[in-house]
JSON list of C-alpha atoms in Angstrom, two decimals:
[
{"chain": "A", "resi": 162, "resn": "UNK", "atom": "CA", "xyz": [15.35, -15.58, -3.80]},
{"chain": "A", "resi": 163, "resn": "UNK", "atom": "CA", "xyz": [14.57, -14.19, -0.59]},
{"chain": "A", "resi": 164, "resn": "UNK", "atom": "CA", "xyz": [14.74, -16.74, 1.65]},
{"chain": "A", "resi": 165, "resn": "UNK", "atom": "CA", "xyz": [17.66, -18.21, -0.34]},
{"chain": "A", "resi": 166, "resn": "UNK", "atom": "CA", "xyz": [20.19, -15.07, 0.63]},
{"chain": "A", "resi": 167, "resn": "UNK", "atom": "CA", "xyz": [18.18, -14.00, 4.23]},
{"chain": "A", "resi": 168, "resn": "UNK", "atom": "CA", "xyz": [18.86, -15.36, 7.19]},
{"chain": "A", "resi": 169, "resn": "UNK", "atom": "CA", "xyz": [15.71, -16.70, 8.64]},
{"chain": "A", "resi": 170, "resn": "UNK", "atom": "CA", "xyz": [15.46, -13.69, 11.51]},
{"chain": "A", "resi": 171, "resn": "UNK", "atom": "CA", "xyz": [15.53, -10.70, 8.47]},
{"chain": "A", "resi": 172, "resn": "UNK", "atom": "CA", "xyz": [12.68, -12.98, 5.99]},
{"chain": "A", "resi": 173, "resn": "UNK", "atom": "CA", "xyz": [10.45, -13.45, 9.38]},
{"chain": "A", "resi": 174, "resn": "UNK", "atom": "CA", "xyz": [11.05, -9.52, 9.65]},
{"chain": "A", "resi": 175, "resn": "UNK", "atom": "CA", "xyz": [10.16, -8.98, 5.83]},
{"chain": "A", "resi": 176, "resn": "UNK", "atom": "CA", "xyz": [7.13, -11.07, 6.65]},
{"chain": "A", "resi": 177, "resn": "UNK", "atom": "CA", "xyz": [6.12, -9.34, 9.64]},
{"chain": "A", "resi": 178, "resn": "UNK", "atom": "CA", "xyz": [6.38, -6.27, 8.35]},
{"chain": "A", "resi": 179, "resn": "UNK", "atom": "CA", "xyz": [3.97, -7.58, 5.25]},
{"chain": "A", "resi": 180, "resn": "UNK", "atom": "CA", "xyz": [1.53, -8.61, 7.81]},
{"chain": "A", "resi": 181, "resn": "UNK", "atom": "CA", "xyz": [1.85, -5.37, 9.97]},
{"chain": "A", "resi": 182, "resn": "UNK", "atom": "CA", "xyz": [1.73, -3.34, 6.83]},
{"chain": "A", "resi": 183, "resn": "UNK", "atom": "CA", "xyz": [-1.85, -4.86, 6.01]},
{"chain": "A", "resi": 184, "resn": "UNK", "atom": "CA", "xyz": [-3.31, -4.71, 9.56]},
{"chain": "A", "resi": 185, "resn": "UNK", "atom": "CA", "xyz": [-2.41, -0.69, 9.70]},
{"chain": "A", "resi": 186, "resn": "UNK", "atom": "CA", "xyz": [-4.39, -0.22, 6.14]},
{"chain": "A", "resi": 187, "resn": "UNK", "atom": "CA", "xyz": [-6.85, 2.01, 7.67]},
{"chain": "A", "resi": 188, "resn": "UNK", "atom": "CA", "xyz": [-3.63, 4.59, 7.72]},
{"chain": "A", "resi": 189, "resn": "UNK", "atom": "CA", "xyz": [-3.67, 4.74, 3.76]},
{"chain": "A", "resi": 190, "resn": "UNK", "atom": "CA", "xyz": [-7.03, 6.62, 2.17]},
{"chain": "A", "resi": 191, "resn": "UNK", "atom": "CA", "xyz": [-5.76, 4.67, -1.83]},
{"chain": "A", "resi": 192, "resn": "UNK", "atom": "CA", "xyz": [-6.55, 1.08, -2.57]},
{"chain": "A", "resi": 193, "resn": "UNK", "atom": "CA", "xyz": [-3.37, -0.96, -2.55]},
{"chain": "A", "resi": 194, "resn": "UNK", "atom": "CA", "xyz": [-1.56, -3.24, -5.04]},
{"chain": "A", "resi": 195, "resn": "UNK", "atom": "CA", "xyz": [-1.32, -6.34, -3.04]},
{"chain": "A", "resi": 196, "resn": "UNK", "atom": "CA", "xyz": [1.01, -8.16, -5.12]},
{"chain": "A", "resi": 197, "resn": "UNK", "atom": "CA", "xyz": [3.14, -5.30, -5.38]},
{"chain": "A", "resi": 198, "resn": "UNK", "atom": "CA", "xyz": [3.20, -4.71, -2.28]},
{"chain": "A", "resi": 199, "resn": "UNK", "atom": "CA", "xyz": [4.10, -8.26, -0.78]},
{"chain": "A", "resi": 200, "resn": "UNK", "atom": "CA", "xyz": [6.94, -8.43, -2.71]},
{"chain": "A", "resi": 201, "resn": "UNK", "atom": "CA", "xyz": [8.01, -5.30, -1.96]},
{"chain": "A", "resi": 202, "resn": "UNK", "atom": "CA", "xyz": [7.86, -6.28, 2.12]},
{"chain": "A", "resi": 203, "resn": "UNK", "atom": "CA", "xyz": [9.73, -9.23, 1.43]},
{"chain": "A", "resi": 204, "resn": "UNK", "atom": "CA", "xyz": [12.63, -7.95, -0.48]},
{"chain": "A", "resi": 205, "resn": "UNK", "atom": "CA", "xyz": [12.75, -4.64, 1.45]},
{"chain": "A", "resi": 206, "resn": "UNK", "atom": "CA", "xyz": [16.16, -5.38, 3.08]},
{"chain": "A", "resi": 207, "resn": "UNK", "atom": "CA", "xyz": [17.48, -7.11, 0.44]},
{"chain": "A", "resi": 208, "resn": "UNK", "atom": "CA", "xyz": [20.20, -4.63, 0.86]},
{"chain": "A", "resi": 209, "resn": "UNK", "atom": "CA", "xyz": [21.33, -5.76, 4.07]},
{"chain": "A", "resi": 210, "resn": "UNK", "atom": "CA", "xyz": [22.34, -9.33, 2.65]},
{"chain": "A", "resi": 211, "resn": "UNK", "atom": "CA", "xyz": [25.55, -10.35, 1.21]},
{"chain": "A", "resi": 212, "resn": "UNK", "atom": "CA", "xyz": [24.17, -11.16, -2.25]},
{"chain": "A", "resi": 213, "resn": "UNK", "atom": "CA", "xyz": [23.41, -7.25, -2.18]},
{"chain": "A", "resi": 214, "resn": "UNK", "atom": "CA", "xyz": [26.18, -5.95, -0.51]},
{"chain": "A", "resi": 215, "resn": "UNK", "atom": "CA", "xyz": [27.74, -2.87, -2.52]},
{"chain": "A", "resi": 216, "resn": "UNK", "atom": "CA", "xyz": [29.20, 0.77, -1.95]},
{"chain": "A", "resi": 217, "resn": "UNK", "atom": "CA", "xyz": [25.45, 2.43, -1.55]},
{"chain": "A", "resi": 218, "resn": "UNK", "atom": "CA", "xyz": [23.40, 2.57, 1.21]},
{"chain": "A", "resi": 219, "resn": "UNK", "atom": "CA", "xyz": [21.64, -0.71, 1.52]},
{"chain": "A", "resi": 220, "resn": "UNK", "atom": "CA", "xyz": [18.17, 0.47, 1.22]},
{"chain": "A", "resi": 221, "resn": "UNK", "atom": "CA", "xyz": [19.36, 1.60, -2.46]},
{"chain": "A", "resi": 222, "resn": "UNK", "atom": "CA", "xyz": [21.57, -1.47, -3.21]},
{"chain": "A", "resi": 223, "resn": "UNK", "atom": "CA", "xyz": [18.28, -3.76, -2.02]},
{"chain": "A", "resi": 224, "resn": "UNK", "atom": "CA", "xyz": [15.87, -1.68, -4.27]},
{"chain": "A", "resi": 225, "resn": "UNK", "atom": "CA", "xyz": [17.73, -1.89, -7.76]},
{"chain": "A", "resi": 226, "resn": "UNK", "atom": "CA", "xyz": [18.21, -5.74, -6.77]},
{"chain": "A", "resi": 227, "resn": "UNK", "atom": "CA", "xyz": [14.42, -6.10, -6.35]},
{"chain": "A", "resi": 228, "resn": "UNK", "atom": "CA", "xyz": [13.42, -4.22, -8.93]},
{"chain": "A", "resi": 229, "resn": "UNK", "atom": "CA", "xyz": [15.83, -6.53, -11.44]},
{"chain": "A", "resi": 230, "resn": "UNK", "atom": "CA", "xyz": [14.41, -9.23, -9.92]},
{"chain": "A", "resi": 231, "resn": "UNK", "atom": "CA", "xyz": [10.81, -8.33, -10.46]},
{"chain": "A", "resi": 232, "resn": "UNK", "atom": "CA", "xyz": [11.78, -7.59, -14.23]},
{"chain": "A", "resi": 233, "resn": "UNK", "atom": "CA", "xyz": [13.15, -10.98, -14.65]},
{"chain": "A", "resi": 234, "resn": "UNK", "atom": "CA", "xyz": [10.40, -12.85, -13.22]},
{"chain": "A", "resi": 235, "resn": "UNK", "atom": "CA", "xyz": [8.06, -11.11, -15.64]},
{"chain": "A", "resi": 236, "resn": "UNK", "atom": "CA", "xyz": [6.77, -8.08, -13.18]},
{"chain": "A", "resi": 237, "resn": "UNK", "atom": "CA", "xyz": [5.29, -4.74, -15.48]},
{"chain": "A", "resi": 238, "resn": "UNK", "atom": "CA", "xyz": [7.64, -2.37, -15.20]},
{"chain": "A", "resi": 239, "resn": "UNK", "atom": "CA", "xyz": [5.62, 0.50, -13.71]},
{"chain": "A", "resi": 240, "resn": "UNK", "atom": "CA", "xyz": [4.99, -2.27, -10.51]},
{"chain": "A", "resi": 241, "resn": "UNK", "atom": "CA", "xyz": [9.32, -3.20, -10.39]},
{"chain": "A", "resi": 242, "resn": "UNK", "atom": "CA", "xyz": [9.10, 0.67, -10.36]},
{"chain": "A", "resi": 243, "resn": "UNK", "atom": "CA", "xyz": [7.39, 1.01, -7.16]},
{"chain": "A", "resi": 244, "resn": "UNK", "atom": "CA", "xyz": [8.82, -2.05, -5.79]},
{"chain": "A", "resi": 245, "resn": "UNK", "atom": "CA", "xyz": [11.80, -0.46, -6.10]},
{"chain": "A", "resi": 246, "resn": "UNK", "atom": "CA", "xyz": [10.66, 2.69, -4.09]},
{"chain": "A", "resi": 247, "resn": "UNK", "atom": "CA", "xyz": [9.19, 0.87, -1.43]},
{"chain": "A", "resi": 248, "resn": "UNK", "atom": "CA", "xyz": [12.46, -0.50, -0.65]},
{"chain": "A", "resi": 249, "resn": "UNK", "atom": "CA", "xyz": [14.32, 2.38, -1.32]},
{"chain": "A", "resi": 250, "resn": "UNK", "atom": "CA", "xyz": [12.43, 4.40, 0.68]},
{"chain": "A", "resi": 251, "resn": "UNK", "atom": "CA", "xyz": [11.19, 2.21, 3.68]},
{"chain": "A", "resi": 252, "resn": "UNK", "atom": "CA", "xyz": [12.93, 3.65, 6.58]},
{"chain": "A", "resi": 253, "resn": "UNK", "atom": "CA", "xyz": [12.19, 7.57, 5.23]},
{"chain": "A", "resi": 254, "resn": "UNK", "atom": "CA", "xyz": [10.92, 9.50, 8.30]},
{"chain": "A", "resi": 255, "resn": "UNK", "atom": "CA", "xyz": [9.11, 12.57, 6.83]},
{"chain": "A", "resi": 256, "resn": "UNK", "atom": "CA", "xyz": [8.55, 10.81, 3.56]},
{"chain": "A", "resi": 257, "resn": "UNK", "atom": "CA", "xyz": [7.70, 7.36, 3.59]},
{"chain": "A", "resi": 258, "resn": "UNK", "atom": "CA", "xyz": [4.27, 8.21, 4.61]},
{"chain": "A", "resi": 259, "resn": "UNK", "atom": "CA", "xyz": [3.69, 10.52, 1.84]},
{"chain": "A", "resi": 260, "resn": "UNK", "atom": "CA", "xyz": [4.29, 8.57, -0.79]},
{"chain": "A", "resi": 261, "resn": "UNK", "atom": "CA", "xyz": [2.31, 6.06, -2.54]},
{"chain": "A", "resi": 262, "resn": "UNK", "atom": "CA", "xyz": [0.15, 3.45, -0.34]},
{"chain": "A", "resi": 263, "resn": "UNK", "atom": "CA", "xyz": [2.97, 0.39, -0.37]},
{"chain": "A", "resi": 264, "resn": "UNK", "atom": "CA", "xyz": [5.33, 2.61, 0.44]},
{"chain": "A", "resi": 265, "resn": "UNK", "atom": "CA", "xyz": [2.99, 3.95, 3.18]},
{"chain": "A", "resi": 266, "resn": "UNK", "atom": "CA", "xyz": [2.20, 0.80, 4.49]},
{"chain": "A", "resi": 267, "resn": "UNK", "atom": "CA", "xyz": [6.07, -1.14, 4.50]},
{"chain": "A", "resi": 268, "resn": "UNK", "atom": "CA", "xyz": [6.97, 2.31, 6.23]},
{"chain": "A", "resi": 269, "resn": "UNK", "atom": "CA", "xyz": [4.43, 1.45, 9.58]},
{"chain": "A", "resi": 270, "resn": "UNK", "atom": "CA", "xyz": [4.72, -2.20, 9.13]},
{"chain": "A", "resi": 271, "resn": "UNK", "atom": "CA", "xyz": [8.85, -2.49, 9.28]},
{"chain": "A", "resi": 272, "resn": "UNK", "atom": "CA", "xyz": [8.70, 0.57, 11.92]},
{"chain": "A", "resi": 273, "resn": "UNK", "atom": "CA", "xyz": [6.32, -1.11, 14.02]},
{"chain": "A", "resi": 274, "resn": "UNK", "atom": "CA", "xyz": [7.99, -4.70, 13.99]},
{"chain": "A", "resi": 275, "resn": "UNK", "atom": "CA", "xyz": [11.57, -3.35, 14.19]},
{"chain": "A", "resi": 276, "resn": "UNK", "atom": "CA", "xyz": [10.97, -0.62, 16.93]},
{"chain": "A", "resi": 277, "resn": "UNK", "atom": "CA", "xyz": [7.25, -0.85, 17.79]},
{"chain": "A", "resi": 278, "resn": "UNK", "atom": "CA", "xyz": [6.27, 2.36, 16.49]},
{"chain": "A", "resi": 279, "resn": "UNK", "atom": "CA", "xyz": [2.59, 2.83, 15.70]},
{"chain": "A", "resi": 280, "resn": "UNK", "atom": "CA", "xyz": [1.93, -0.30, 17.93]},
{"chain": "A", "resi": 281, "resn": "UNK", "atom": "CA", "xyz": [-1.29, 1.53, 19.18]},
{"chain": "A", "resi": 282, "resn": "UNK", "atom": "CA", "xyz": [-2.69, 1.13, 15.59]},
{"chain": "A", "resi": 283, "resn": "UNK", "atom": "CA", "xyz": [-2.29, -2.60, 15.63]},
{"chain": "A", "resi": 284, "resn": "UNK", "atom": "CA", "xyz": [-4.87, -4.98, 17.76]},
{"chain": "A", "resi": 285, "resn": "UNK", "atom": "CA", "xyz": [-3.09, -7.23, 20.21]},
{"chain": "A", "resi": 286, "resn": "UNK", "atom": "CA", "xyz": [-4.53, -10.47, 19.18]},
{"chain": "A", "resi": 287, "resn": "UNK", "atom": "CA", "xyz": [-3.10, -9.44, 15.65]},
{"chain": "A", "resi": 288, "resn": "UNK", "atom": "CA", "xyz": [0.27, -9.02, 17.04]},
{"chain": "A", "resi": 289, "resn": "UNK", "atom": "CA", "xyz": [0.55, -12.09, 18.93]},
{"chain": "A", "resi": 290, "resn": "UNK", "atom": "CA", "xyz": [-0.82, -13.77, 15.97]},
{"chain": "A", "resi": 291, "resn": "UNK", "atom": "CA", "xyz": [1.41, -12.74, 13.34]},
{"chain": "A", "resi": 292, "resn": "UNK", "atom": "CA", "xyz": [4.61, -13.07, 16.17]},
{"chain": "A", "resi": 293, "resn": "UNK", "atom": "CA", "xyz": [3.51, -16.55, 16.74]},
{"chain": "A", "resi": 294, "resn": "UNK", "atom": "CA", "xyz": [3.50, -17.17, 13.16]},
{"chain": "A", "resi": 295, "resn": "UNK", "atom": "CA", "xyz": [6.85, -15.81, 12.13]},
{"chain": "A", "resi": 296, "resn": "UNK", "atom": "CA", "xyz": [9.03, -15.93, 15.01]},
{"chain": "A", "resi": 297, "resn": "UNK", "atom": "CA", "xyz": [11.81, -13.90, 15.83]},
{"chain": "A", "resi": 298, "resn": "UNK", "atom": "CA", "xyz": [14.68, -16.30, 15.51]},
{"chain": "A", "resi": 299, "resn": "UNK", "atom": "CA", "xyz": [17.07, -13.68, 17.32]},
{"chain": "A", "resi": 300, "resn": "UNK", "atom": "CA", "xyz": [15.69, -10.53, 15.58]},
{"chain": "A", "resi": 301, "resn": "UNK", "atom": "CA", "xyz": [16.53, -7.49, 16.98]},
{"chain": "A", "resi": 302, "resn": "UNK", "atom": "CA", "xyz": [20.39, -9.08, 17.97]},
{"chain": "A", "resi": 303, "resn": "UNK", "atom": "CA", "xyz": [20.77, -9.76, 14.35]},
{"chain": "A", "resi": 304, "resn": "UNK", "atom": "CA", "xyz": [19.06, -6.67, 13.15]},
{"chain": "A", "resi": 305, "resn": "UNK", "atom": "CA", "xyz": [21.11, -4.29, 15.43]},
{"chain": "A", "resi": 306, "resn": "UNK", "atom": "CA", "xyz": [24.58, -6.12, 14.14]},
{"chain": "A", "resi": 307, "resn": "UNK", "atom": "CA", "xyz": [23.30, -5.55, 10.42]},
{"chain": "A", "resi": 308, "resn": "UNK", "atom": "CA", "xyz": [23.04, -2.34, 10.82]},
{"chain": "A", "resi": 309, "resn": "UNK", "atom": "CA", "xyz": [26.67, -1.37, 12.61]},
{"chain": "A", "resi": 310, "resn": "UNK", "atom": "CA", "xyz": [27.78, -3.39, 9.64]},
{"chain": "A", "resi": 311, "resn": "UNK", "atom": "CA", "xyz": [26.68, -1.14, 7.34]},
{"chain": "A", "resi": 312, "resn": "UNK", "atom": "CA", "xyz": [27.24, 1.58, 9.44]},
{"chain": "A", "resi": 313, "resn": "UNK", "atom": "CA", "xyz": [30.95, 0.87, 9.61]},
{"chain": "A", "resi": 314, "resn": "UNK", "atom": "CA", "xyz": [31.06, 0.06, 5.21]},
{"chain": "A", "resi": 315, "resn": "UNK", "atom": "CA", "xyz": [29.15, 3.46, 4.81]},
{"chain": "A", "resi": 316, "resn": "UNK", "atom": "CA", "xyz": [29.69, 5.70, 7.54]},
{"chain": "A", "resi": 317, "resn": "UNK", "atom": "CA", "xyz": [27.53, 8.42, 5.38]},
{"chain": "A", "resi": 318, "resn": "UNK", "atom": "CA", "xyz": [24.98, 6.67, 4.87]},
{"chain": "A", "resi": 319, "resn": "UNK", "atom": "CA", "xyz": [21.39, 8.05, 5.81]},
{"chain": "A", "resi": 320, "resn": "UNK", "atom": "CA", "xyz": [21.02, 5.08, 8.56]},
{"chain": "A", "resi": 321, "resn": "UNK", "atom": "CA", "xyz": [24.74, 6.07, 10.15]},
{"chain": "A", "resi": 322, "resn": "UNK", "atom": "CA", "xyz": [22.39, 9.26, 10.68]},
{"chain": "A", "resi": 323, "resn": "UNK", "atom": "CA", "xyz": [19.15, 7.42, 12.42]},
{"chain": "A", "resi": 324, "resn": "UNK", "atom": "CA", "xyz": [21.72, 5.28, 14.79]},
{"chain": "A", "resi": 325, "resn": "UNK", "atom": "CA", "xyz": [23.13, 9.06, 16.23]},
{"chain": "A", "resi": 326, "resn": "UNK", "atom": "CA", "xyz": [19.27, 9.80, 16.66]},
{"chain": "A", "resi": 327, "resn": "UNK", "atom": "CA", "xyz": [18.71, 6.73, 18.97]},
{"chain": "A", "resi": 328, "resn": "UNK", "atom": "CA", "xyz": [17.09, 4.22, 16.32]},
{"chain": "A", "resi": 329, "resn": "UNK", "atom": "CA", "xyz": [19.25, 1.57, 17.56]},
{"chain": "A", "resi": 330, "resn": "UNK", "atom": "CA", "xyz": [18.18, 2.10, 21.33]},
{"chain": "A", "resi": 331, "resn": "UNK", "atom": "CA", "xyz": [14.49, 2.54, 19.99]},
{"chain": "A", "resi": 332, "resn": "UNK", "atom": "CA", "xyz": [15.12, -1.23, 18.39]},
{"chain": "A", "resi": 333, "resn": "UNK", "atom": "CA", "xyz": [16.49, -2.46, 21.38]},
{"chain": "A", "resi": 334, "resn": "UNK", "atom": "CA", "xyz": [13.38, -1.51, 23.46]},
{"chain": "A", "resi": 335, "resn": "UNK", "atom": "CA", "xyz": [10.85, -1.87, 21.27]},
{"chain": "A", "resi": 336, "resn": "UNK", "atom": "CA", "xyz": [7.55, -4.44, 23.05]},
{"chain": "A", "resi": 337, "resn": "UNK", "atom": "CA", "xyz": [8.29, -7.26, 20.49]}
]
């Protein structure tokens, strides 16, 4: 479903931020639901695609689609739950890393693909691995036009607020 409604630069993203996500485990003290959180990596900007496309802030619209989705495909209920967090709370400075593991972990691994933060917490060979093995197809171009999209459909929205604090600038010079 994913890959069917992503362009290819946001599902290497989702992926990357999977992979980044694992590598900074050592940031998390809990065990983590793999499964759970894989798919809640790769649907995490669901929101930002037209099949999602609604009147709430994307990471919202993204997390009740992946949560349905989950349902559907025959996911327990208390993991769509958290699925649904994870995406819903991804990009949460001050809270992300609070919260559960997955929601821990997709925090650091989107933050550190889409604007390198936490890079010191991830081994160079790792990085150049897991670049090499989902490229960026035009990333941070198509990432950066995303998100004025949705800045100009939902000029309240709680990213609107992280563009006037420089996240779009912090994209843009981000390593990778």
């Amino acid at each position: 479903m994913v890959k069917a409604c992503s362009p290819e630069f946001l599902l290497n993203h989702s992926l990357r931020s999977y992979a980044f996500g694992i590598a900074m485990a050592h940031k998390v003290k809990s065990k983590i639901d793999k499964e759970v959180f894989f798919l809640g990596s790769v649907m995490h900007d669901l929101g930002l695609t037209e099949k999602c496309m609604g009147t709430e802030t994307f990471e919202v619209e993204g997390a009740r689609e992946a949560r349905a989705f989950c349902i559907h495909q025959g996911i327990e209920v208390d993991k769509a739950d958290l699925i649904h967090e994870m995406v819903a709370l991804h990009n949460s400075v001050g809270i992300a890393h609070k919260c559960d593991p997955e929601i821990a972990l997709l925090h650091y691994g989107a933050g550190a693909d889409i604007a390198g933060l936490w890079s010191y917490d991830l081994n160079k060979r790792t990085v150049e691995e897991v670049l090499a093995e989902y490229s960026d197809e035009g990333f941070k171009a198509g990432m950066i036009r995303l998100i004025e999209e949705q800045i100009a459909q939902k000029p309240n929205s709680y990213m609107a607020t992280m563009v006037e604090l420089g996240f779009l600038e912090k994209a843009a010079k981000a390593k990778w």
